[in-house]
Amino acid sequence: MSVFSPAAVIAAPQVFEVKTLASRAATALPGSLLESALYVLLAVVWIVALLALTGLALIYLERKIAGHFQCRLGPMRVGPHGIFQTVADTIKLLVKEDFVPDGADKVLHVVAPFLALTATILLLVILPLSPILQAADMNIGVVYVTAISGFGVMGILLGGWSSNNKWSMIGAMRAGAQIISYEISATLALLVVVLFAGTLRLSGIVQSQADGWWIWRAHGVGVVAFVIYVIASTAEINRTPFDIPEGESELAAGFHTEYSGIRFAFFFLAEFINMFLVAGFAATFFWGGWMPFHVGGLDGFNSVMDLVPAGAWFAAKTSALVFLVMWFRWTFPRLRVDQMMRLEWKILLPVGFVNLFAAALVVLYGLYFFPGT
Amino acid sequence: MALFDPKGARAETRQVAGKSVAVLLAPRLVRRGFLHDVFYGLKSLLTGMRVTLPYGLTTSRIVTRQYPENRGTLKMYERYRARLTFIRDGQGRHTCTGCRNCEKACPNGSIIIETAKGAVTGKNEVQRFIWRFDACTFCNLCVYTCPFDALEMKGDFEHAVFDRRLLVYNLNSYAGPHASLWDKVEDEEQRKTLATKISPYDGKVPLAGTSMAGCPARAHGEGGAS
């Protein structure tokens, strides 16, 4: 009985100290080179494990959820409820012939999927999953996120260009136009949060939400920014209703028509991890990331919320957003290219600018919840 | 952006070529403001999402059946048609008189009937009702044309075999009169001689133009005892 004392827990609100793996390595460096190297190794293993396991889980989930949305069961045969289906598919993709089509630009064709995956990995590095589970943190985090997610389109463009296939080419060009367009709106939405948080550092943005998540603390402008970010980021990761670059019905498979085996798997993996990343960043910026549900001033309530570990908060929020994106996919029809462009340039962009301006006013006059803290 | 407003539709009666005709007037395409379009669009997206959510979250709407696992409890649909069978009464008697209506109705010659005059009854009696499962298209025309309700298409499944000759067989389990003729024969001893038991594969199967080992080709309808 004496071990657990609720009063003691509630009396002391938790202070989250962010310790990234990179900062641990840097701290350990003067003392022990080995310890520092071990932290770096741990970070690498962590990123690779996150990449592989999240990919496996998300592909399985997508197929299950797709099945249920279509009155089907989804994978049921490989393992109980088909949980090993993705493993089996991965093995199949690994042993498939690595095929480069005739007349393709061989070097670019081989490099393209790695570029796509590289962008994904670079983003995984900075994603704050919990105060201690973040590989690296930097003071220009938001700029980094925007820059790298724009870099991902390089792989898609190169893949489509080098395939020597008109479907791939059209798909890649569409992807380029789409991703670069929607990048603007996504950035405008993130800037709203940057205005409120006053920092570009991702862990700083999470910690700035200790009194409440920006989606409700910044009320109106926060919600609008969140909606814009969800729409724009869904377009950035080429998912339905913005899967125009793939467009099965018109472009075979779009930019990855000519890809098979492991390099197709890389594109596929990058696509699914990007979905996880987009959900993770949306959670980080608008739903508080790993920050538990706090209301400024209610220390007792906040302490109760702190009983759930930070990582679990992040996982729950990200899962909910991933489900939202999958839900979009099985509900909305695909947009036409011109509709997609109109949505961005005539609707999202003006709304985003107005919203950013309104957010600036809200911040300037302190019209949001708990501005003093 | 012009939007269709279903509330704007109105019904009225118009005179067309001297007749009054009820017409539904499509509403005028109206141009609304930017904000209206954005909110209308968001609202319609949310409506769609509300429709699909229960499908994604619940398992009760799943129609997939796990076939090999559920074979014990699997019930096929009422209108599923597979194996042609005789409808039999409690004593295993069918009502087929051998009128050949089904044989004539069959579009691809899947039914061949051999009949003979019964020694006791003096009427046509089915000797063999041969059905080609391998050729049948399950169109159900034989069942429709049967005047005596002797046939039905059963809803069972798993009929795969390793030799297609096994798919050509006799539907009747005895060569003899149909059910109502039995009742007219009153002598017990005579009744016993009415029917001869036959198995599904008794006699040669007429393969309608195809020959197989031990079974020469025959023309359509050419039955004949083996």
mmCIF file with all atom_site columns, N, CA, C and O in Angstrom, chain B residues 27-75:
data_model
loop_
_atom_site.group_PDB
_atom_site.id
_atom_site.type_symbol
_atom_site.label_atom_id
_atom_site.label_alt_id
_atom_site.label_comp_id
_atom_site.label_asym_id
_atom_site.label_entity_id
_atom_site.label_seq_id
_atom_site.pdbx_PDB_ins_code
_atom_site.Cartn_x
_atom_site.Cartn_y
_atom_site.Cartn_z
_atom_site.occupancy
_atom_site.B_iso_or_equiv
_atom_site.pdbx_formal_charge
_atom_site.auth_seq_id
_atom_site.auth_comp_id
_atom_site.auth_asym_id
_atom_site.auth_atom_id
_atom_site.pdbx_PDB_model_num
ATOM 1   N N  . PRO B 1 27 ? -33.712 22.300  -60.865 1.00 0.00 ? 27 PRO B N  1
ATOM 2   C CA . PRO B 1 27 ? -33.506 23.649  -60.336 1.00 0.00 ? 27 PRO B CA 1
ATOM 3   C C  . PRO B 1 27 ? -32.497 24.415  -61.180 1.00 0.00 ? 27 PRO B C  1
ATOM 4   O O  . PRO B 1 27 ? -31.678 23.817  -61.883 1.00 0.00 ? 27 PRO B O  1
ATOM 5   N N  . ARG B 1 28 ? -32.579 25.697  -61.098 1.00 0.00 ? 28 ARG B N  1
ATOM 6   C CA . ARG B 1 28 ? -31.588 26.504  -61.803 1.00 0.00 ? 28 ARG B CA 1
ATOM 7   C C  . ARG B 1 28 ? -30.220 26.284  -61.172 1.00 0.00 ? 28 ARG B C  1
ATOM 8   O O  . ARG B 1 28 ? -30.093 26.099  -59.969 1.00 0.00 ? 28 ARG B O  1
ATOM 9   N N  . LEU B 1 29 ? -29.222 26.246  -62.009 1.00 0.00 ? 29 LEU B N  1
ATOM 10  C CA . LEU B 1 29 ? -27.868 26.127  -61.469 1.00 0.00 ? 29 LEU B CA 1
ATOM 11  C C  . LEU B 1 29 ? -27.497 27.470  -60.871 1.00 0.00 ? 29 LEU B C  1
ATOM 12  O O  . LEU B 1 29 ? -27.502 28.490  -61.546 1.00 0.00 ? 29 LEU B O  1
ATOM 13  N N  . VAL B 1 30 ? -27.200 27.431  -59.583 1.00 0.00 ? 30 VAL B N  1
ATOM 14  C CA . VAL B 1 30 ? -26.940 28.694  -58.905 1.00 0.00 ? 30 VAL B CA 1
ATOM 15  C C  . VAL B 1 30 ? -25.455 28.829  -58.606 1.00 0.00 ? 30 VAL B C  1
ATOM 16  O O  . VAL B 1 30 ? -24.751 27.856  -58.362 1.00 0.00 ? 30 VAL B O  1
ATOM 17  N N  . ARG B 1 31 ? -24.995 30.035  -58.667 1.00 0.00 ? 31 ARG B N  1
ATOM 18  C CA . ARG B 1 31 ? -23.609 30.328  -58.358 1.00 0.00 ? 31 ARG B CA 1
ATOM 19  C C  . ARG B 1 31 ? -23.560 30.859  -56.929 1.00 0.00 ? 31 ARG B C  1
ATOM 20  O O  . ARG B 1 31 ? -24.207 31.841  -56.587 1.00 0.00 ? 31 ARG B O  1
ATOM 21  N N  . ARG B 1 32 ? -22.822 30.135  -56.097 1.00 0.00 ? 32 ARG B N  1
ATOM 22  C CA . ARG B 1 32 ? -22.741 30.546  -54.698 1.00 0.00 ? 32 ARG B CA 1
ATOM 23  C C  . ARG B 1 32 ? -21.360 31.089  -54.405 1.00 0.00 ? 32 ARG B C  1
ATOM 24  O O  . ARG B 1 32 ? -20.453 30.975  -55.213 1.00 0.00 ? 32 ARG B O  1
ATOM 25  N N  . GLY B 1 33 ? -21.197 31.576  -53.232 1.00 0.00 ? 33 GLY B N  1
ATOM 26  C CA . GLY B 1 33 ? -19.922 32.188  -52.871 1.00 0.00 ? 33 GLY B CA 1
ATOM 27  C C  . GLY B 1 33 ? -18.848 31.166  -52.555 1.00 0.00 ? 33 GLY B C  1
ATOM 28  O O  . GLY B 1 33 ? -19.101 29.972  -52.395 1.00 0.00 ? 33 GLY B O  1
ATOM 29  N N  . PHE B 1 34 ? -17.632 31.641  -52.460 1.00 0.00 ? 34 PHE B N  1
ATOM 30  C CA . PHE B 1 34 ? -16.461 30.804  -52.188 1.00 0.00 ? 34 PHE B CA 1
ATOM 31  C C  . PHE B 1 34 ? -16.614 30.040  -50.878 1.00 0.00 ? 34 PHE B C  1
ATOM 32  O O  . PHE B 1 34 ? -16.446 28.825  -50.815 1.00 0.00 ? 34 PHE B O  1
ATOM 33  N N  . LEU B 1 35 ? -16.995 30.767  -49.825 1.00 0.00 ? 35 LEU B N  1
ATOM 34  C CA . LEU B 1 35 ? -17.108 30.127  -48.516 1.00 0.00 ? 35 LEU B CA 1
ATOM 35  C C  . LEU B 1 35 ? -18.191 29.067  -48.510 1.00 0.00 ? 35 LEU B C  1
ATOM 36  O O  . LEU B 1 35 ? -18.028 27.991  -47.943 1.00 0.00 ? 35 LEU B O  1
ATOM 37  N N  . HIS B 1 36 ? -19.310 29.389  -49.185 1.00 0.00 ? 36 HIS B N  1
ATOM 38  C CA . HIS B 1 36 ? -20.386 28.401  -49.263 1.00 0.00 ? 36 HIS B CA 1
ATOM 39  C C  . HIS B 1 36 ? -19.877 27.119  -49.902 1.00 0.00 ? 36 HIS B C  1
ATOM 40  O O  . HIS B 1 36 ? -20.151 26.016  -49.434 1.00 0.00 ? 36 HIS B O  1
ATOM 41  N N  . ASP B 1 37 ? -19.128 27.268  -50.998 1.00 0.00 ? 37 ASP B N  1
ATOM 42  C CA . ASP B 1 37 ? -18.615 26.091  -51.687 1.00 0.00 ? 37 ASP B CA 1
ATOM 43  C C  . ASP B 1 37 ? -17.683 25.293  -50.786 1.00 0.00 ? 37 ASP B C  1
ATOM 44  O O  . ASP B 1 37 ? -17.748 24.063  -50.726 1.00 0.00 ? 37 ASP B O  1
ATOM 45  N N  . VAL B 1 38 ? -16.821 25.978  -50.068 1.00 0.00 ? 38 VAL B N  1
ATOM 46  C CA . VAL B 1 38 ? -15.874 25.276  -49.197 1.00 0.00 ? 38 VAL B CA 1
ATOM 47  C C  . VAL B 1 38 ? -16.617 24.505  -48.117 1.00 0.00 ? 38 VAL B C  1
ATOM 48  O O  . VAL B 1 38 ? -16.381 23.311  -47.900 1.00 0.00 ? 38 VAL B O  1
ATOM 49  N N  . PHE B 1 39 ? -17.581 25.167  -47.470 1.00 0.00 ? 39 PHE B N  1
ATOM 50  C CA . PHE B 1 39 ? -18.283 24.481  -46.384 1.00 0.00 ? 39 PHE B CA 1
ATOM 51  C C  . PHE B 1 39 ? -19.209 23.394  -46.905 1.00 0.00 ? 39 PHE B C  1
ATOM 52  O O  . PHE B 1 39 ? -19.325 22.331  -46.303 1.00 0.00 ? 39 PHE B O  1
ATOM 53  N N  . TYR B 1 40 ? -19.835 23.664  -48.059 1.00 0.00 ? 40 TYR B N  1
ATOM 54  C CA . TYR B 1 40 ? -20.683 22.637  -48.666 1.00 0.00 ? 40 TYR B CA 1
ATOM 55  C C  . TYR B 1 40 ? -19.836 21.416  -49.009 1.00 0.00 ? 40 TYR B C  1
ATOM 56  O O  . TYR B 1 40 ? -20.231 20.279  -48.753 1.00 0.00 ? 40 TYR B O  1
ATOM 57  N N  . GLY B 1 41 ? -18.648 21.665  -49.573 1.00 0.00 ? 41 GLY B N  1
ATOM 58  C CA . GLY B 1 41 ? -17.761 20.558  -49.912 1.00 0.00 ? 41 GLY B CA 1
ATOM 59  C C  . GLY B 1 41 ? -17.345 19.778  -48.678 1.00 0.00 ? 41 GLY B C  1
ATOM 60  O O  . GLY B 1 41 ? -17.429 18.547  -48.647 1.00 0.00 ? 41 GLY B O  1
ATOM 61  N N  . LEU B 1 42 ? -16.947 20.478  -47.634 1.00 0.00 ? 42 LEU B N  1
ATOM 62  C CA . LEU B 1 42 ? -16.538 19.796  -46.404 1.00 0.00 ? 42 LEU B CA 1
ATOM 63  C C  . LEU B 1 42 ? -17.694 18.996  -45.823 1.00 0.00 ? 42 LEU B C  1
ATOM 64  O O  . LEU B 1 42 ? -17.516 17.872  -45.375 1.00 0.00 ? 42 LEU B O  1
ATOM 65  N N  . LYS B 1 43 ? -18.889 19.595  -45.871 1.00 0.00 ? 43 LYS B N  1
ATOM 66  C CA . LYS B 1 43 ? -20.048 18.913  -45.298 1.00 0.00 ? 43 LYS B CA 1
ATOM 67  C C  . LYS B 1 43 ? -20.330 17.628  -46.060 1.00 0.00 ? 43 LYS B C  1
ATOM 68  O O  . LYS B 1 43 ? -20.600 16.582  -45.462 1.00 0.00 ? 43 LYS B O  1
ATOM 69  N N  . SER B 1 44 ? -20.240 17.690  -47.388 1.00 0.00 ? 44 SER B N  1
ATOM 70  C CA . SER B 1 44 ? -20.544 16.487  -48.156 1.00 0.00 ? 44 SER B CA 1
ATOM 71  C C  . SER B 1 44 ? -19.466 15.428  -47.938 1.00 0.00 ? 44 SER B C  1
ATOM 72  O O  . SER B 1 44 ? -19.764 14.236  -47.913 1.00 0.00 ? 44 SER B O  1
ATOM 73  N N  . LEU B 1 45 ? -18.216 15.867  -47.737 1.00 0.00 ? 45 LEU B N  1
ATOM 74  C CA . LEU B 1 45 ? -17.168 14.890  -47.428 1.00 0.00 ? 45 LEU B CA 1
ATOM 75  C C  . LEU B 1 45 ? -17.451 14.206  -46.097 1.00 0.00 ? 45 LEU B C  1
ATOM 76  O O  . LEU B 1 45 ? -17.319 12.990  -45.961 1.00 0.00 ? 45 LEU B O  1
ATOM 77  N N  . LEU B 1 46 ? -17.870 15.013  -45.111 1.00 0.00 ? 46 LEU B N  1
ATOM 78  C CA . LEU B 1 46 ? -18.164 14.431  -43.796 1.00 0.00 ? 46 LEU B CA 1
ATOM 79  C C  . LEU B 1 46 ? -19.344 13.477  -43.878 1.00 0.00 ? 46 LEU B C  1
ATOM 80  O O  . LEU B 1 46 ? -19.372 12.446  -43.197 1.00 0.00 ? 46 LEU B O  1
ATOM 81  N N  . THR B 1 47 ? -20.333 13.822  -44.721 1.00 0.00 ? 47 THR B N  1
ATOM 82  C CA . THR B 1 47 ? -21.467 12.919  -44.895 1.00 0.00 ? 47 THR B CA 1
ATOM 83  C C  . THR B 1 47 ? -20.990 11.572  -45.416 1.00 0.00 ? 47 THR B C  1
ATOM 84  O O  . THR B 1 47 ? -21.392 10.514  -44.913 1.00 0.00 ? 47 THR B O  1
ATOM 85  N N  . GLY B 1 48 ? -20.094 11.618  -46.419 1.00 0.00 ? 48 GLY B N  1
ATOM 86  C CA . GLY B 1 48 ? -19.561 10.372  -46.959 1.00 0.00 ? 48 GLY B CA 1
ATOM 87  C C  . GLY B 1 48 ? -18.808 9.584   -45.907 1.00 0.00 ? 48 GLY B C  1
ATOM 88  O O  . GLY B 1 48 ? -18.946 8.365   -45.799 1.00 0.00 ? 48 GLY B O  1
ATOM 89  N N  . MET B 1 49 ? -18.041 10.298  -45.099 1.00 0.00 ? 49 MET B N  1
ATOM 90  C CA . MET B 1 49 ? -17.263 9.600   -44.076 1.00 0.00 ? 49 MET B CA 1
ATOM 91  C C  . MET B 1 49 ? -18.166 8.977   -43.023 1.00 0.00 ? 49 MET B C  1
ATOM 92  O O  . MET B 1 49 ? -17.867 7.909   -42.493 1.00 0.00 ? 49 MET B O  1
ATOM 93  N N  . ARG B 1 50 ? -19.286 9.660   -42.744 1.00 0.00 ? 50 ARG B N  1
ATOM 94  C CA . ARG B 1 50 ? -20.207 9.085   -41.763 1.00 0.00 ? 50 ARG B CA 1
ATOM 95  C C  . ARG B 1 50 ? -20.818 7.793   -42.311 1.00 0.00 ? 50 ARG B C  1
ATOM 96  O O  . ARG B 1 50 ? -21.090 6.862   -41.565 1.00 0.00 ? 50 ARG B O  1
ATOM 97  N N  . VAL B 1 51 ? -21.028 7.743   -43.606 1.00 0.00 ? 51 VAL B N  1
ATOM 98  C CA . VAL B 1 51 ? -21.597 6.533   -44.202 1.00 0.00 ? 51 VAL B CA 1
ATOM 99  C C  . VAL B 1 51 ? -20.609 5.375   -44.114 1.00 0.00 ? 51 VAL B C  1
ATOM 100 O O  . VAL B 1 51 ? -20.978 4.255   -43.769 1.00 0.00 ? 51 VAL B O  1
ATOM 101 N N  . THR B 1 52 ? -19.330 5.651   -44.393 1.00 0.00 ? 52 THR B N  1
ATOM 102 C CA . THR B 1 52 ? -18.385 4.538   -44.471 1.00 0.00 ? 52 THR B CA 1
ATOM 103 C C  . THR B 1 52 ? -17.849 4.098   -43.119 1.00 0.00 ? 52 THR B C  1
ATOM 104 O O  . THR B 1 52 ? -17.384 2.971   -42.990 1.00 0.00 ? 52 THR B O  1
ATOM 105 N N  . LEU B 1 53 ? -17.908 4.973   -42.116 1.00 0.00 ? 53 LEU B N  1
ATOM 106 C CA . LEU B 1 53 ? -17.282 4.631   -40.831 1.00 0.00 ? 53 LEU B CA 1
ATOM 107 C C  . LEU B 1 53 ? -17.789 3.309   -40.239 1.00 0.00 ? 53 LEU B C  1
ATOM 108 O O  . LEU B 1 53 ? -16.988 2.471   -39.841 1.00 0.00 ? 53 LEU B O  1
ATOM 109 N N  . PRO B 1 54 ? -19.117 3.093   -40.166 1.00 0.00 ? 54 PRO B N  1
ATOM 110 C CA . PRO B 1 54 ? -19.569 1.837   -39.568 1.00 0.00 ? 54 PRO B CA 1
ATOM 111 C C  . PRO B 1 54 ? -19.026 0.607   -40.292 1.00 0.00 ? 54 PRO B C  1
ATOM 112 O O  . PRO B 1 54 ? -18.767 -0.417  -39.669 1.00 0.00 ? 54 PRO B O  1
ATOM 113 N N  . TYR B 1 55 ? -18.813 0.747   -41.606 1.00 0.00 ? 55 TYR B N  1
ATOM 114 C CA . TYR B 1 55 ? -18.254 -0.383  -42.349 1.00 0.00 ? 55 TYR B CA 1
ATOM 115 C C  . TYR B 1 55 ? -16.838 -0.665  -41.883 1.00 0.00 ? 55 TYR B C  1
ATOM 116 O O  . TYR B 1 55 ? -16.427 -1.810  -41.764 1.00 0.00 ? 55 TYR B O  1
ATOM 117 N N  . GLY B 1 56 ? -16.085 0.421   -41.646 1.00 0.00 ? 56 GLY B N  1
ATOM 118 C CA . GLY B 1 56 ? -14.693 0.230   -41.275 1.00 0.00 ? 56 GLY B CA 1
ATOM 119 C C  . GLY B 1 56 ? -14.512 -0.271  -39.856 1.00 0.00 ? 56 GLY B C  1
ATOM 120 O O  . GLY B 1 56 ? -13.536 -0.933  -39.551 1.00 0.00 ? 56 GLY B O  1
ATOM 121 N N  . LEU B 1 57 ? -15.440 0.049   -38.987 1.00 0.00 ? 57 LEU B N  1
ATOM 122 C CA . LEU B 1 57 ? -15.233 -0.264  -37.572 1.00 0.00 ? 57 LEU B CA 1
ATOM 123 C C  . LEU B 1 57 ? -15.891 -1.561  -37.126 1.00 0.00 ? 57 LEU B C  1
ATOM 124 O O  . LEU B 1 57 ? -15.467 -2.149  -36.151 1.00 0.00 ? 57 LEU B O  1
ATOM 125 N N  . THR B 1 58 ? -16.933 -1.966  -37.804 1.00 0.00 ? 58 THR B N  1
ATOM 126 C CA . THR B 1 58 ? -17.652 -3.136  -37.320 1.00 0.00 ? 58 THR B CA 1
ATOM 127 C C  . THR B 1 58 ? -17.375 -4.335  -38.215 1.00 0.00 ? 58 THR B C  1
ATOM 128 O O  . THR B 1 58 ? -16.951 -4.188  -39.358 1.00 0.00 ? 58 THR B O  1
ATOM 129 N N  . THR B 1 59 ? -17.622 -5.501  -37.667 1.00 0.00 ? 59 THR B N  1
ATOM 130 C CA . THR B 1 59 ? -17.441 -6.712  -38.457 1.00 0.00 ? 59 THR B CA 1
ATOM 131 C C  . THR B 1 59 ? -18.779 -7.289  -38.907 1.00 0.00 ? 59 THR B C  1
ATOM 132 O O  . THR B 1 59 ? -18.821 -8.259  -39.651 1.00 0.00 ? 59 THR B O  1
ATOM 133 N N  . SER B 1 60 ? -19.872 -6.680  -38.448 1.00 0.00 ? 60 SER B N  1
ATOM 134 C CA . SER B 1 60 ? -21.175 -7.292  -38.701 1.00 0.00 ? 60 SER B CA 1
ATOM 135 C C  . SER B 1 60 ? -21.591 -7.197  -40.160 1.00 0.00 ? 60 SER B C  1
ATOM 136 O O  . SER B 1 60 ? -22.446 -7.933  -40.613 1.00 0.00 ? 60 SER B O  1
ATOM 137 N N  . ARG B 1 61 ? -20.987 -6.266  -40.922 1.00 0.00 ? 61 ARG B N  1
ATOM 138 C CA . ARG B 1 61 ? -21.408 -6.103  -42.307 1.00 0.00 ? 61 ARG B CA 1
ATOM 139 C C  . ARG B 1 61 ? -20.567 -6.920  -43.277 1.00 0.00 ? 61 ARG B C  1
ATOM 140 O O  . ARG B 1 61 ? -20.725 -6.794  -44.482 1.00 0.00 ? 61 ARG B O  1
ATOM 141 N N  . ILE B 1 62 ? -19.650 -7.695  -42.750 1.00 0.00 ? 62 ILE B N  1
ATOM 142 C CA . ILE B 1 62 ? -18.763 -8.465  -43.636 1.00 0.00 ? 62 ILE B CA 1
ATOM 143 C C  . ILE B 1 62 ? -19.533 -9.624  -44.244 1.00 0.00 ? 62 ILE B C  1
ATOM 144 O O  . ILE B 1 62 ? -20.239 -10.351 -43.551 1.00 0.00 ? 62 ILE B O  1
ATOM 145 N N  . VAL B 1 63 ? -19.431 -9.757  -45.551 1.00 0.00 ? 63 VAL B N  1
ATOM 146 C CA . VAL B 1 63 ? -20.154 -10.817 -46.223 1.00 0.00 ? 63 VAL B CA 1
ATOM 147 C C  . VAL B 1 63 ? -19.259 -11.991 -46.591 1.00 0.00 ? 63 VAL B C  1
ATOM 148 O O  . VAL B 1 63 ? -19.755 -13.045 -46.988 1.00 0.00 ? 63 VAL B O  1
ATOM 149 N N  . THR B 1 64 ? -17.951 -11.827 -46.454 1.00 0.00 ? 64 THR B N  1
ATOM 150 C CA . THR B 1 64 ? -17.031 -12.902 -46.799 1.00 0.00 ? 64 THR B CA 1
ATOM 151 C C  . THR B 1 64 ? -17.280 -14.120 -45.926 1.00 0.00 ? 64 THR B C  1
ATOM 152 O O  . THR B 1 64 ? -17.511 -13.995 -44.732 1.00 0.00 ? 64 THR B O  1
ATOM 153 N N  . ARG B 1 65 ? -17.225 -15.306 -46.541 1.00 0.00 ? 65 ARG B N  1
ATOM 154 C CA . ARG B 1 65 ? -17.327 -16.532 -45.750 1.00 0.00 ? 65 ARG B CA 1
ATOM 155 C C  . ARG B 1 65 ? -16.020 -17.285 -45.862 1.00 0.00 ? 65 ARG B C  1
ATOM 156 O O  . ARG B 1 65 ? -15.431 -17.362 -46.927 1.00 0.00 ? 65 ARG B O  1
ATOM 157 N N  . GLN B 1 66 ? -15.601 -17.827 -44.744 1.00 0.00 ? 66 GLN B N  1
ATOM 158 C CA . GLN B 1 66 ? -14.336 -18.557 -44.694 1.00 0.00 ? 66 GLN B CA 1
ATOM 159 C C  . GLN B 1 66 ? -14.626 -19.980 -45.130 1.00 0.00 ? 66 GLN B C  1
ATOM 160 O O  . GLN B 1 66 ? -14.923 -20.834 -44.309 1.00 0.00 ? 66 GLN B O  1
ATOM 161 N N  . TYR B 1 67 ? -14.457 -20.267 -46.437 1.00 0.00 ? 67 TYR B N  1
ATOM 162 C CA . TYR B 1 67 ? -15.057 -21.471 -46.951 1.00 0.00 ? 67 TYR B CA 1
ATOM 163 C C  . TYR B 1 67 ? -14.603 -22.796 -46.348 1.00 0.00 ? 67 TYR B C  1
ATOM 164 O O  . TYR B 1 67 ? -15.422 -23.463 -45.731 1.00 0.00 ? 67 TYR B O  1
ATOM 165 N N  . PRO B 1 68 ? -13.359 -23.189 -46.460 1.00 0.00 ? 68 PRO B N  1
ATOM 166 C CA . PRO B 1 68 ? -13.126 -24.565 -45.985 1.00 0.00 ? 68 PRO B CA 1
ATOM 167 C C  . PRO B 1 68 ? -13.439 -24.731 -44.498 1.00 0.00 ? 68 PRO B C  1
ATOM 168 O O  . PRO B 1 68 ? -13.866 -25.794 -44.077 1.00 0.00 ? 68 PRO B O  1
ATOM 169 N N  . GLU B 1 69 ? -13.247 -23.645 -43.732 1.00 0.00 ? 69 GLU B N  1
ATOM 170 C CA . GLU B 1 69 ? -13.488 -23.752 -42.298 1.00 0.00 ? 69 GLU B CA 1
ATOM 171 C C  . GLU B 1 69 ? -14.979 -23.894 -41.989 1.00 0.00 ? 69 GLU B C  1
ATOM 172 O O  . GLU B 1 69 ? -15.358 -24.574 -41.045 1.00 0.00 ? 69 GLU B O  1
ATOM 173 N N  . ASN B 1 70 ? -15.817 -23.233 -42.783 1.00 0.00 ? 70 ASN B N  1
ATOM 174 C CA . ASN B 1 70 ? -17.232 -23.202 -42.401 1.00 0.00 ? 70 ASN B CA 1
ATOM 175 C C  . ASN B 1 70 ? -18.042 -24.224 -43.178 1.00 0.00 ? 70 ASN B C  1
ATOM 176 O O  . ASN B 1 70 ? -19.254 -24.135 -43.211 1.00 0.00 ? 70 ASN B O  1
ATOM 177 N N  . ARG B 1 71 ? -17.392 -25.214 -43.794 1.00 0.00 ? 71 ARG B N  1
ATOM 178 C CA . ARG B 1 71 ? -18.164 -26.097 -44.664 1.00 0.00 ? 71 ARG B CA 1
ATOM 179 C C  . ARG B 1 71 ? -19.241 -26.852 -43.894 1.00 0.00 ? 71 ARG B C  1
ATOM 180 O O  . ARG B 1 71 ? -20.239 -27.265 -44.481 1.00 0.00 ? 71 ARG B O  1
ATOM 181 N N  . GLY B 1 72 ? -19.045 -27.012 -42.584 1.00 0.00 ? 72 GLY B N  1
ATOM 182 C CA . GLY B 1 72 ? -20.051 -27.701 -41.797 1.00 0.00 ? 72 GLY B CA 1
ATOM 183 C C  . GLY B 1 72 ? -21.334 -26.902 -41.690 1.00 0.00 ? 72 GLY B C  1
ATOM 184 O O  . GLY B 1 72 ? -22.431 -27.475 -41.660 1.00 0.00 ? 72 GLY B O  1
ATOM 185 N N  . THR B 1 73 ? -21.211 -25.587 -41.623 1.00 0.00 ? 73 THR B N  1
ATOM 186 C CA . THR B 1 73 ? -22.394 -24.755 -41.393 1.00 0.00 ? 73 THR B CA 1
ATOM 187 C C  . THR B 1 73 ? -22.803 -23.958 -42.630 1.00 0.00 ? 73 THR B C  1
ATOM 188 O O  . THR B 1 73 ? -23.799 -23.249 -42.591 1.00 0.00 ? 73 THR B O  1
ATOM 189 N N  . LEU B 1 74 ? -22.027 -24.077 -43.707 1.00 0.00 ? 74 LEU B N  1
ATOM 190 C CA . LEU B 1 74 ? -22.284 -23.231 -44.877 1.00 0.00 ? 74 LEU B CA 1
ATOM 191 C C  . LEU B 1 74 ? -23.619 -23.587 -45.523 1.00 0.00 ? 74 LEU B C  1
ATOM 192 O O  . LEU B 1 74 ? -23.886 -24.725 -45.864 1.00 0.00 ? 74 LEU B O  1
ATOM 193 N N  . LYS B 1 75 ? -24.459 -22.576 -45.654 1.00 0.00 ? 75 LYS B N  1
ATOM 194 C CA . LYS B 1 75 ? -25.738 -22.759 -46.348 1.00 0.00 ? 75 LYS B CA 1
ATOM 195 C C  . LYS B 1 75 ? -25.665 -21.940 -47.630 1.00 0.00 ? 75 LYS B C  1
ATOM 196 O O  . LYS B 1 75 ? -25.419 -20.748 -47.595 1.00 0.00 ? 75 LYS B O  1
#
